[in-house]
Short mmCIF file of C-alpha atoms in Angstrom, two decimals:
data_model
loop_
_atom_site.label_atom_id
_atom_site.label_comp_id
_atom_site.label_asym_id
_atom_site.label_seq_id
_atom_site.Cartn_x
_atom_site.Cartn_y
_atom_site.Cartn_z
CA UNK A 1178 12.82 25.24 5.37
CA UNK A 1179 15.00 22.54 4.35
CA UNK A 1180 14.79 21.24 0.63
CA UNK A 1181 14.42 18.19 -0.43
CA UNK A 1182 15.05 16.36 -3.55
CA UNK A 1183 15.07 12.52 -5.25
CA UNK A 1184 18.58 11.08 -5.96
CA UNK A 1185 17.16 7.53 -6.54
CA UNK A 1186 15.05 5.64 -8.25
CA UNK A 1187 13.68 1.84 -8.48
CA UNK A 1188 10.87 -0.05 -9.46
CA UNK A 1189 9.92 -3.52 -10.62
CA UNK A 1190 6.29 -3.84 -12.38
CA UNK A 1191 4.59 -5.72 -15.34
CA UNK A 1192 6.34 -3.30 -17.82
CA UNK A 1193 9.89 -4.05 -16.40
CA UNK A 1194 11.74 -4.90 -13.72
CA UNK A 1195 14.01 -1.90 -13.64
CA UNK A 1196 13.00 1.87 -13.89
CA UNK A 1197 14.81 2.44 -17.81
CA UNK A 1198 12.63 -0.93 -18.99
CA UNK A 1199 9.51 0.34 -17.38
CA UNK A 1200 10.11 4.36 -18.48
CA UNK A 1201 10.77 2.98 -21.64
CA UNK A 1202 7.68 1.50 -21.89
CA UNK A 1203 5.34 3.80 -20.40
CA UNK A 1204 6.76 6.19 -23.01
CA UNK A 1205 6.19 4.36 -25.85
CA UNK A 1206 2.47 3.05 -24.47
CA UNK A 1207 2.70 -0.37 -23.98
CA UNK A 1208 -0.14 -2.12 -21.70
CA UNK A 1209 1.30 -4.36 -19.13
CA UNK A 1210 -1.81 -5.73 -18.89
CA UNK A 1211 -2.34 -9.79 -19.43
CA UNK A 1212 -4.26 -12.90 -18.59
CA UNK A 1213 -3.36 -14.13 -15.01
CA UNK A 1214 -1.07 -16.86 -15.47
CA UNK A 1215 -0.22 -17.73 -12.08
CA UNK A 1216 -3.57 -19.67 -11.14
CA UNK A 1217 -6.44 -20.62 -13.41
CA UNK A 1218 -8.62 -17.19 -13.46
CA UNK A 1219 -11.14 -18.95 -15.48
CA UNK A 1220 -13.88 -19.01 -12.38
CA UNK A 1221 -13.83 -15.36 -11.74
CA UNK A 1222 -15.57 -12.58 -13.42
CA UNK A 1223 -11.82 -10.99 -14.04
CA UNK A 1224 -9.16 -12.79 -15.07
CA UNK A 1225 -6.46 -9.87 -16.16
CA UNK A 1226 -4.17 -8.31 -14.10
CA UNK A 1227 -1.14 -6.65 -14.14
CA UNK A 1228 0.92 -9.43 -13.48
CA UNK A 1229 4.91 -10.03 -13.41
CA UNK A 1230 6.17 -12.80 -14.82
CA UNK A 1231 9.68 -15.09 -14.84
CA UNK A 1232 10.41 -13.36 -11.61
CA UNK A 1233 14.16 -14.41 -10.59
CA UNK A 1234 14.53 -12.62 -7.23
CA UNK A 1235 18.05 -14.60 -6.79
CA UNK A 1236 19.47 -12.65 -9.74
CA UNK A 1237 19.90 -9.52 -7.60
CA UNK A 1238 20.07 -11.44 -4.63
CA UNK A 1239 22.91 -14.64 -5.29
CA UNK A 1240 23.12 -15.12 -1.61
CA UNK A 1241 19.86 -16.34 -1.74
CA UNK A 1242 19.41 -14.65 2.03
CA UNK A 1243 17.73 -10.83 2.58
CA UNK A 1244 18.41 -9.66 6.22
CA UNK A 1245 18.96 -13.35 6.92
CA UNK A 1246 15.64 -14.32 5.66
CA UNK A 1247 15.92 -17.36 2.70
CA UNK A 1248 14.22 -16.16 -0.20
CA UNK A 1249 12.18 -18.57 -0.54
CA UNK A 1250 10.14 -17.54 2.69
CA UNK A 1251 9.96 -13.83 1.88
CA UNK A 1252 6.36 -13.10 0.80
CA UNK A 1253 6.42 -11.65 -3.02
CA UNK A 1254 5.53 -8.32 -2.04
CA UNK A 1255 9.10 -8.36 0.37
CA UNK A 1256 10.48 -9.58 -3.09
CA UNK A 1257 9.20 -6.37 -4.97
CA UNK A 1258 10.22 -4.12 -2.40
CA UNK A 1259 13.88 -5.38 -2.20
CA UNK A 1260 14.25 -5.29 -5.59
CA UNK A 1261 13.36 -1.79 -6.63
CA UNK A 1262 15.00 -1.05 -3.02
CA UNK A 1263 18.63 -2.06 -4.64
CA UNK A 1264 17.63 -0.33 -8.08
CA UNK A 1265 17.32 2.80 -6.20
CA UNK A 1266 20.13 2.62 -3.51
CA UNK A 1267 22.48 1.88 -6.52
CA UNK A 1268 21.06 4.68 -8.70
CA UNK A 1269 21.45 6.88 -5.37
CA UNK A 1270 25.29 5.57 -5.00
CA UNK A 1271 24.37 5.42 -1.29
CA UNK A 1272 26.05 1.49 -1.58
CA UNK A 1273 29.36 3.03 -1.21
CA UNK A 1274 28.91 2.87 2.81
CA UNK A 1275 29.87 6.60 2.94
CA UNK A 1276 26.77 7.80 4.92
CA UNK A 1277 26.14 7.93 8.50
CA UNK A 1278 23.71 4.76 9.13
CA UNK A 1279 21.64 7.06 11.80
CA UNK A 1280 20.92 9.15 9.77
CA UNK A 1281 19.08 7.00 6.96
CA UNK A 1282 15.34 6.14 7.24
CA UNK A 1283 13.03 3.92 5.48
CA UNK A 1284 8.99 3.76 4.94
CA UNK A 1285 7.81 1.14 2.42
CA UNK A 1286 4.28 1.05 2.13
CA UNK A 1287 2.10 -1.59 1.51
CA UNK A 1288 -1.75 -1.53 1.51
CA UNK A 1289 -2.28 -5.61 2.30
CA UNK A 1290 1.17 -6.53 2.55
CA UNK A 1291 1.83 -10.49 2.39
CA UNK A 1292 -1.49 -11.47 1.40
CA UNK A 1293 -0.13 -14.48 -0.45
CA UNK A 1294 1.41 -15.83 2.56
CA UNK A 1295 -2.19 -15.23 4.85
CA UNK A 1296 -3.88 -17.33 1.91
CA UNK A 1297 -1.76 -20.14 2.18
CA UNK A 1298 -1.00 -20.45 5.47
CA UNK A 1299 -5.07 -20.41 6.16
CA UNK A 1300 -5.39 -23.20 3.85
CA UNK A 1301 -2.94 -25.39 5.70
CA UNK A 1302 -4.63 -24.77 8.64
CA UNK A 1303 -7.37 -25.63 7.33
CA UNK A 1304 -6.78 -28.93 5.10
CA UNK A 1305 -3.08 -30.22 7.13
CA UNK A 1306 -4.23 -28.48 10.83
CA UNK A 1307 -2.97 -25.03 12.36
CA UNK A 1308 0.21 -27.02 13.87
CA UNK A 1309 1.43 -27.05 10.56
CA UNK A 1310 1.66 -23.22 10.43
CA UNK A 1311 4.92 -21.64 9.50
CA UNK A 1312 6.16 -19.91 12.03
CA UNK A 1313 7.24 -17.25 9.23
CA UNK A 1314 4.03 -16.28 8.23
CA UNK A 1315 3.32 -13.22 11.19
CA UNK A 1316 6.87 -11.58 10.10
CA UNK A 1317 5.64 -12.06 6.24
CA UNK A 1318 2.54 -11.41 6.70
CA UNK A 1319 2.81 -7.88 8.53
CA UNK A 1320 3.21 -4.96 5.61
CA UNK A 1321 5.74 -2.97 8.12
CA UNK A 1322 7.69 -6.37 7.44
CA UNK A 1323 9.56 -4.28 3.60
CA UNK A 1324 10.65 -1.23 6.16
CA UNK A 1325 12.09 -3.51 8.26
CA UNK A 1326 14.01 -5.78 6.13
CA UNK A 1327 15.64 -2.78 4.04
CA UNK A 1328 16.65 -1.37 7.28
CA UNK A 1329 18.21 -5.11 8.46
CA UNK A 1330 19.72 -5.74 5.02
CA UNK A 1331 21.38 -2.18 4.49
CA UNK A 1332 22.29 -1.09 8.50
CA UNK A 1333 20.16 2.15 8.16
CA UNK A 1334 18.90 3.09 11.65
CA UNK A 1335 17.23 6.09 11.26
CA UNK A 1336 12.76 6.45 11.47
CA UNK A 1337 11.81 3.34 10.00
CA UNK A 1338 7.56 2.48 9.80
CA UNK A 1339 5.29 1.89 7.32
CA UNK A 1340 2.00 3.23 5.76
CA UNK A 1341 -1.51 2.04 5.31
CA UNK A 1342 -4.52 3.82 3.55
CA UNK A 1343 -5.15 2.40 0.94
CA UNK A 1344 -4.52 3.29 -2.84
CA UNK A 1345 -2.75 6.41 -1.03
CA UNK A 1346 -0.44 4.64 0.85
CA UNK A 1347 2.68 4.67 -0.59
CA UNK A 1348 2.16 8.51 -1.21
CA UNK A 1349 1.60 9.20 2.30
CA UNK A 1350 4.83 7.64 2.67
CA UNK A 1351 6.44 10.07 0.63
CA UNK A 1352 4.73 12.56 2.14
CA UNK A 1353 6.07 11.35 5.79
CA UNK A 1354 9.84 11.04 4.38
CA UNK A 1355 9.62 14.35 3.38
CA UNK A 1356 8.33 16.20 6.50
CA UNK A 1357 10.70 13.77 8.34
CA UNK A 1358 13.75 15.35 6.38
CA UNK A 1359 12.18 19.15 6.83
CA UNK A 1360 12.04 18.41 10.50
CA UNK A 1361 15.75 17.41 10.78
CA UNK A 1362 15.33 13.59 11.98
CA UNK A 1363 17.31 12.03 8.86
CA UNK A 1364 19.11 13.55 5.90
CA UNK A 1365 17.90 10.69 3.68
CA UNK A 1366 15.25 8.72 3.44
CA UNK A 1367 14.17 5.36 1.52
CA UNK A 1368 10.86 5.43 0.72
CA UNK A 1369 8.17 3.84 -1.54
CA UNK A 1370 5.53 0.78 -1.66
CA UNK A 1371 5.04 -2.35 -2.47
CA UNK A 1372 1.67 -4.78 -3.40
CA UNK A 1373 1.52 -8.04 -4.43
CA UNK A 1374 -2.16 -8.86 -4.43
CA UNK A 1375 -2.36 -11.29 -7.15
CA UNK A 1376 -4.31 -14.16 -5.33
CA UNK A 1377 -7.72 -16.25 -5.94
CA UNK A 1378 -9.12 -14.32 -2.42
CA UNK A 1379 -7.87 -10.86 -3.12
CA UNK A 1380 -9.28 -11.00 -6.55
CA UNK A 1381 -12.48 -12.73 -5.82
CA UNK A 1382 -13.41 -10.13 -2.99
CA UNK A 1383 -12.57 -6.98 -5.95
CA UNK A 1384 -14.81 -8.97 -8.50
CA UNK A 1385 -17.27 -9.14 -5.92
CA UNK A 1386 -17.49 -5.36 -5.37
CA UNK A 1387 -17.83 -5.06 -9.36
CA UNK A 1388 -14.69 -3.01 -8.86
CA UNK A 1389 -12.64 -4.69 -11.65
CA UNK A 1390 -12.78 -4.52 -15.57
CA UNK A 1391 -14.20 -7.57 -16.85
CA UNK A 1392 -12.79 -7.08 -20.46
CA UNK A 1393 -11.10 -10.21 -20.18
CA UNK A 1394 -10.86 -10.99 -23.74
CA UNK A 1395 -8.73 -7.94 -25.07
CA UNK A 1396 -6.57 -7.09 -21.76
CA UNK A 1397 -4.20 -4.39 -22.94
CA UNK A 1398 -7.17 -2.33 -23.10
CA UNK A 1399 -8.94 -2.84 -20.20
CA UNK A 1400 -7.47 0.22 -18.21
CA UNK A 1401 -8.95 2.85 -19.92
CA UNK A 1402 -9.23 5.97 -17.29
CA UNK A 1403 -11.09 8.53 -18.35
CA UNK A 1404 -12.64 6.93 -21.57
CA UNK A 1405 -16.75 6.73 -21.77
CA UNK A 1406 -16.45 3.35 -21.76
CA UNK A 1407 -14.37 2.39 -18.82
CA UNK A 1408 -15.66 -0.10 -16.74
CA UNK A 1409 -13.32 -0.72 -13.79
CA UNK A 1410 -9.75 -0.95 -12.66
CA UNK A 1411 -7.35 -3.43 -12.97
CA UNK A 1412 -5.38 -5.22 -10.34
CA UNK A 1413 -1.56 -5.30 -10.56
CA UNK A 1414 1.56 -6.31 -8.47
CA UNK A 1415 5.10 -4.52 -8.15
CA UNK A 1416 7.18 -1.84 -6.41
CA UNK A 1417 8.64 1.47 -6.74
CA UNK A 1418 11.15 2.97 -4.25
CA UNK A 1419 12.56 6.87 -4.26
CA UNK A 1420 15.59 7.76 -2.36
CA UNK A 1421 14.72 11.07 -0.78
CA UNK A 1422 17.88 13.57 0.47
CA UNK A 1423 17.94 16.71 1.67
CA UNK A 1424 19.49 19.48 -1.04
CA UNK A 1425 22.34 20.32 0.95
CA UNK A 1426 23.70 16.85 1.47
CA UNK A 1427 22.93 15.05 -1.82
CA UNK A 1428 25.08 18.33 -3.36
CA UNK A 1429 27.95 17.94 -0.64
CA UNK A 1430 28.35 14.06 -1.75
CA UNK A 1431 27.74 14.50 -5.43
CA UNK A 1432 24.37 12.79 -6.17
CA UNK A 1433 22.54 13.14 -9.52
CA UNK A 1434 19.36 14.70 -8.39
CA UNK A 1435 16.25 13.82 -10.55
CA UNK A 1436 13.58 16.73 -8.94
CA UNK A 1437 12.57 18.19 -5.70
CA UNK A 1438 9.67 16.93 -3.92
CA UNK A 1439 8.61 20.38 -2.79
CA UNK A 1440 5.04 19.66 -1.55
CA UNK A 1441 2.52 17.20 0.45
CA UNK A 1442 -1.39 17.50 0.77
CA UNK A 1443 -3.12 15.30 2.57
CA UNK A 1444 -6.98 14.70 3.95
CA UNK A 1445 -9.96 12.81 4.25
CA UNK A 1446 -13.40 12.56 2.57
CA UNK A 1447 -15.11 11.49 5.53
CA UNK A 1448 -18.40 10.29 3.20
CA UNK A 1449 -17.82 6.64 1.96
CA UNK A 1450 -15.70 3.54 2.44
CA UNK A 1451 -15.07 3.48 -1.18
CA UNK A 1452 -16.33 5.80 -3.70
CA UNK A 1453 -14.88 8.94 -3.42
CA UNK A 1454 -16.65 12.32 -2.54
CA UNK A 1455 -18.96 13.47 -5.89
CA UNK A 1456 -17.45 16.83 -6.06
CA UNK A 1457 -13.87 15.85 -5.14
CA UNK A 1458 -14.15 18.19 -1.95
CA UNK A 1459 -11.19 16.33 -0.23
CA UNK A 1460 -8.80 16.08 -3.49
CA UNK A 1461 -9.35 19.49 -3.93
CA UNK A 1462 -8.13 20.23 -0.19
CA UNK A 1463 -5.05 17.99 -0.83
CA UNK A 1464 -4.13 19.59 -4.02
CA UNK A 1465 -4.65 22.91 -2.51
CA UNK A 1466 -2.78 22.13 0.53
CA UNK A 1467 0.73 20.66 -1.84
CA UNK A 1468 0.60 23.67 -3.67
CA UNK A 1469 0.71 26.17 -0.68
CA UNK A 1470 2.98 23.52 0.73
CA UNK A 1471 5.00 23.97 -2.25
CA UNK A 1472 4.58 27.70 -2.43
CA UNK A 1473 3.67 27.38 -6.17
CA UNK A 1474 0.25 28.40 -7.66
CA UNK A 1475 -2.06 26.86 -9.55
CA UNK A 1476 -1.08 28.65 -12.93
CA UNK A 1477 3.13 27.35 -12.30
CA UNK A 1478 1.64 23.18 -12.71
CA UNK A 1479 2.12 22.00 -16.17
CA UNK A 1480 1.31 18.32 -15.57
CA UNK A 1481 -1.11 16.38 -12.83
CA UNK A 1482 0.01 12.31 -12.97
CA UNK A 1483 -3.72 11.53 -12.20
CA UNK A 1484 -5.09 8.59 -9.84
CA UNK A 1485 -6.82 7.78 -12.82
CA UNK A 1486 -8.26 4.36 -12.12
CA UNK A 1487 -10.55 3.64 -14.88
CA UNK A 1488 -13.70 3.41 -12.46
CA UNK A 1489 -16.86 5.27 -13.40
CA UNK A 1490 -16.88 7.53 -10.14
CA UNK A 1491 -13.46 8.41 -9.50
CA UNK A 1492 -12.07 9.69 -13.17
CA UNK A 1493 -15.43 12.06 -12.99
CA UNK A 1494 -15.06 12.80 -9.24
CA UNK A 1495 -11.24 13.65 -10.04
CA UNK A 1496 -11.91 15.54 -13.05
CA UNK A 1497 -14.27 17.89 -11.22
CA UNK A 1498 -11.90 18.14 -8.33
CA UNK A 1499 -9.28 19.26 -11.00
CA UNK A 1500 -11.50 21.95 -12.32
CA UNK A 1501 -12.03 23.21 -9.28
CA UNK A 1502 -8.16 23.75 -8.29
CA UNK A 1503 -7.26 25.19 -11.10
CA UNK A 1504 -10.31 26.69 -12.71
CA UNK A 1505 -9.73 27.92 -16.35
CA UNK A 1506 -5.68 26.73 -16.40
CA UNK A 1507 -7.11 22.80 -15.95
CA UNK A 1508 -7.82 22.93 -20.04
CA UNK A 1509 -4.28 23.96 -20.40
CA UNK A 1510 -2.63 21.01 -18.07
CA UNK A 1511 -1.44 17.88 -19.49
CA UNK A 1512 -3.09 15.25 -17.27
CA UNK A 1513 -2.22 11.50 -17.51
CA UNK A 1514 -2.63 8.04 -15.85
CA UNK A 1515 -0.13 5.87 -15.59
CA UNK A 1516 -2.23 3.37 -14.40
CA UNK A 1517 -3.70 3.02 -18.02
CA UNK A 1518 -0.40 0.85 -18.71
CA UNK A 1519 0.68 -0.47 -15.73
CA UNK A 1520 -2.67 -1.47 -13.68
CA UNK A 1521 -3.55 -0.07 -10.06
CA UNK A 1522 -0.31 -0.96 -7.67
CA UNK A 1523 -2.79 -0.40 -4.80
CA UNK A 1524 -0.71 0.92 -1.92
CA UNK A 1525 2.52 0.74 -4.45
CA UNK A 1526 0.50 3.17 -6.98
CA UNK A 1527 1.28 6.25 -5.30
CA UNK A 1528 5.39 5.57 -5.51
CA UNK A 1529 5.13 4.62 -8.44
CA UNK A 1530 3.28 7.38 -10.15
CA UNK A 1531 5.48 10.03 -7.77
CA UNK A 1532 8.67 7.90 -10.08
CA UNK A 1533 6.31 8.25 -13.15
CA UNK A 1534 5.96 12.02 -12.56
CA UNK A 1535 9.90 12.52 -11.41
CA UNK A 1536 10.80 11.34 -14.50
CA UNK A 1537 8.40 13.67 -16.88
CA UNK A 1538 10.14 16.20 -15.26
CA UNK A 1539 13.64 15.10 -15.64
CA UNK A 1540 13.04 14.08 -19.72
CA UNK A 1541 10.43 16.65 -20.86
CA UNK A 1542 8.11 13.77 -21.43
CA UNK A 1543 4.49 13.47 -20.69
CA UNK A 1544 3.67 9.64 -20.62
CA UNK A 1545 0.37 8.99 -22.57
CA UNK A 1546 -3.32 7.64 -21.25
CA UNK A 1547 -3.59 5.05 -23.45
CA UNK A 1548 -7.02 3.45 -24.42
CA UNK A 1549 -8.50 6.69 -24.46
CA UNK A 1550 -10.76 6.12 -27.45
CA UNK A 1551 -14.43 8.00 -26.32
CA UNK A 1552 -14.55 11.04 -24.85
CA UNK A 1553 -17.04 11.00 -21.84
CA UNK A 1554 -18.63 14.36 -21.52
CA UNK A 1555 -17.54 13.92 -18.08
CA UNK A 1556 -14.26 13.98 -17.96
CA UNK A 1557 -13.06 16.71 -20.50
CA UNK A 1558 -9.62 17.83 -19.95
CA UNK A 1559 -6.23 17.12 -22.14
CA UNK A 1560 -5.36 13.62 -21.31
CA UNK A 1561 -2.62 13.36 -23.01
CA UNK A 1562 -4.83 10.81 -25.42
CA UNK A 1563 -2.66 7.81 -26.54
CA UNK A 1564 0.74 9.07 -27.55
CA UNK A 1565 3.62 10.31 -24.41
CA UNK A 1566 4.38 14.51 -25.19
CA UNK A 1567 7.47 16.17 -25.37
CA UNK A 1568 7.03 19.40 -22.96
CA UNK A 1569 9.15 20.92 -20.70
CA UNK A 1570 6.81 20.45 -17.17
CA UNK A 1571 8.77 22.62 -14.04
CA UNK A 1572 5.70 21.54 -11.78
CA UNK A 1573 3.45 18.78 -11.41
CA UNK A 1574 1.42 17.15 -9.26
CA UNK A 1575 0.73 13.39 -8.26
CA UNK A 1576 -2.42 12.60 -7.01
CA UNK A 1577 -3.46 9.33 -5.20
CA UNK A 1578 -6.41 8.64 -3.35
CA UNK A 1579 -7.40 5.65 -1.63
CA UNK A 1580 -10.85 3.27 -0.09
CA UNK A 1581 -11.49 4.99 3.37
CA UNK A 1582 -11.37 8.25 1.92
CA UNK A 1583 -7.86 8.94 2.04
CA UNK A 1584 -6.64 11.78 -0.57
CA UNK A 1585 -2.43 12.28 -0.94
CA UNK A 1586 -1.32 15.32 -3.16
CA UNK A 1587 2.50 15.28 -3.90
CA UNK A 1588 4.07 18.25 -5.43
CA UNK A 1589 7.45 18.09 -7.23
CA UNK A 1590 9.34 20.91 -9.28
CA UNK A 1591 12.46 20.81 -11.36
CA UNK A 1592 15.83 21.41 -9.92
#
């Protein structure tokens, strides 16, 4: 079976718009976490997020075009996912035009894709009348929209879709790019997520589900996963792309190669459209599933870069699903959330946690869960409480799991 392994990396998010900013960050626990400054949150029951601000899209774009799009039309999620698209395709060196375009794929995920540009354009139908449309908002609207842009912008021709489940999309996507390499249809593949869900609807209808932390007066600790007193997640915006090759090829041409993404789990809960199963039944099958995909036991995983969302049911429900993996070993596995500094990406979470966990492996550095101040009886494993750890980690897992039920289990191991 063919190997495959990352040789590129991008990402643009509240903690930095490139991946040595944002790594730097995460390591040193920083909360990118802040009062919504792009409307006036004061109406709704949250007003944090993890927003990105002073966003210059033109200063890694000077044309001011993106597969002959104007900026200025692209929705912001397009924006994020071109971005950490260049990041990575110059980290890669695959901007030298030395690779066969047929044989280059690309899956950005999004879970909503251009909300922004559905919100507006419904308003001007609504106060101006629907002849006064754009006739750009289908194309920005659509989340397959990132996929195909990358693909327009840098000539690759090979598979080219997107993903949608959820919080889990962006890791199904890796999960795709991988088998996709395995099977022999491309030797490399772009592949990551995007969300920009920072809007008065998208954030009403999460307040409205009592899905979002409401500590709105001390933001940088809102996201608290696995802390007694958690009391939702919080909403953020951004993008993380991985260039994928297969071992063979990324050696023949030279590439720096980070870690191999060695195994994919993937199933369903099939019990609630959002909470997840109580006993973690389906993240168990997904984590089981990577690590026979992976032919690596449970004992070989030093670190798990948790889902984590700060919510009441799903840091217990992944805690137990943990547990019951890896049995007695769980106690001795570092486990972090990512999502304690950055926010919840949505369907960009699961790229950018796979990044998060690609990089513990290539520095020997577990990134901290910050705000992890009371232990809930609940959820009783080594978080990796408040300050990043030095420890050499040859296996880990990345775990994302999404409203629907979806459950995505990456495995990746060090080169």
């Amino acid at each position: 079976m063919k190997k495959v392994v990352i040789t590129g990396l991008g990402a643009v998010t509240s903690l930095g718009e490139d991946v040595p900013t944002l790594w730097r960050n995460l390591v040193e626990g920083r909360s990118g976490i802040f009062r919504i400054e792009r409307f006036d949150p004061s109406g709704f029951r949250t007003q944090i997020a993890g927003e990105i601000k002073e966003f210059d899209p033109s200063k890694r774009f000077p044309k001011g075009k993106v597969g002959g799009v104007p900026l200025r039309k692209l929705d912001r999620f397009l924006l994020y996912a071109l971005w950490a698209t260049e990041e990575a395709l110059n980290d890669s060196g695959l901007l030298d035009g030395r690779v066969d375009p047929d044989r280059v794929g690309v899956i950005i995920a999004s879970g909503i894709g251009g909300v922004e540009t559905l919100e507006r354009e419904v308003i001007t139908g609504y106060t101006r009348g629907y002849n006064r449309i754009s006739p750009y908002l289908v194309p920005m609207m659509i989340p397959d929209m990132a996929s195909g842009l990358v693909a327009i912008e840098y000539n690759f021709k090979g598979p080219n879709y997107t993903v949608v489940s959820a919080c889990a999309s962006s890791a199904n996507a890796l999960g795709d790019a991988l088998r996709l390499i395995r099977y022999g249809d491309a030797d490399i593949m772009v592949v990551g997520g995007a969300e920009a869900p920072i809007i008065k609807t998208a954030l009403a209808g999460f307040s409205s589900m009592r899905a979002l932390s409401t500590r709105n007066d001390e933001p940088e600790k809102a996201s608290r996963p696995f802390d007694a007193e958690r009391d939702g997640f919080v909403m953020a915006e951004g993008a993380a792309v991985l260039v994928l090759e297969e071992y063979e090829h990324a050696k023949k041409r030279g590439a720096k190669i980070y870690a191999e993404l060695a195994g994919y789990g993937a199933t369903a809960d099939a019990y609630h459209i959002t909470a997840p199963c109580v006993d973690g039944e389906g993240a168990v099958k997904a984590m089981l599933r990577a690590l026979e995909d992976a032919s690596v036991l449970p004992e070989d995983v030093d670190y798990i870069n948790a889902h984590g969302t700060s919510t009441k049911l799903n840091d217990v429900a992944e805690t137990r699903a943990i547990k019951a993996v890896f049995k007695d070993h769980a106690y001795r596995i570092g486990v972090s959330s990512t999502k304690s500094m950055t926010g919840h990406l949505l369907g960009g979470a699961g790229a950018l946690e796979a990044l998060a966990t690609v990089k513990t492996i290539e520095t020997g550095v577990i990134p901290p869960t910050i705000n992890y101040e009371h232990p809930d009886p609940e959820c009783d494993l080594d978080y990796v409480p408040n300050e990043a750890r030095e420890m050499e980690v040859r296996v880990a897992l990345s775990n994302s799991f999404g409203f629907g039920g979806h459950n995505a289990v990456l495995a990746f191991r060090k080169i």
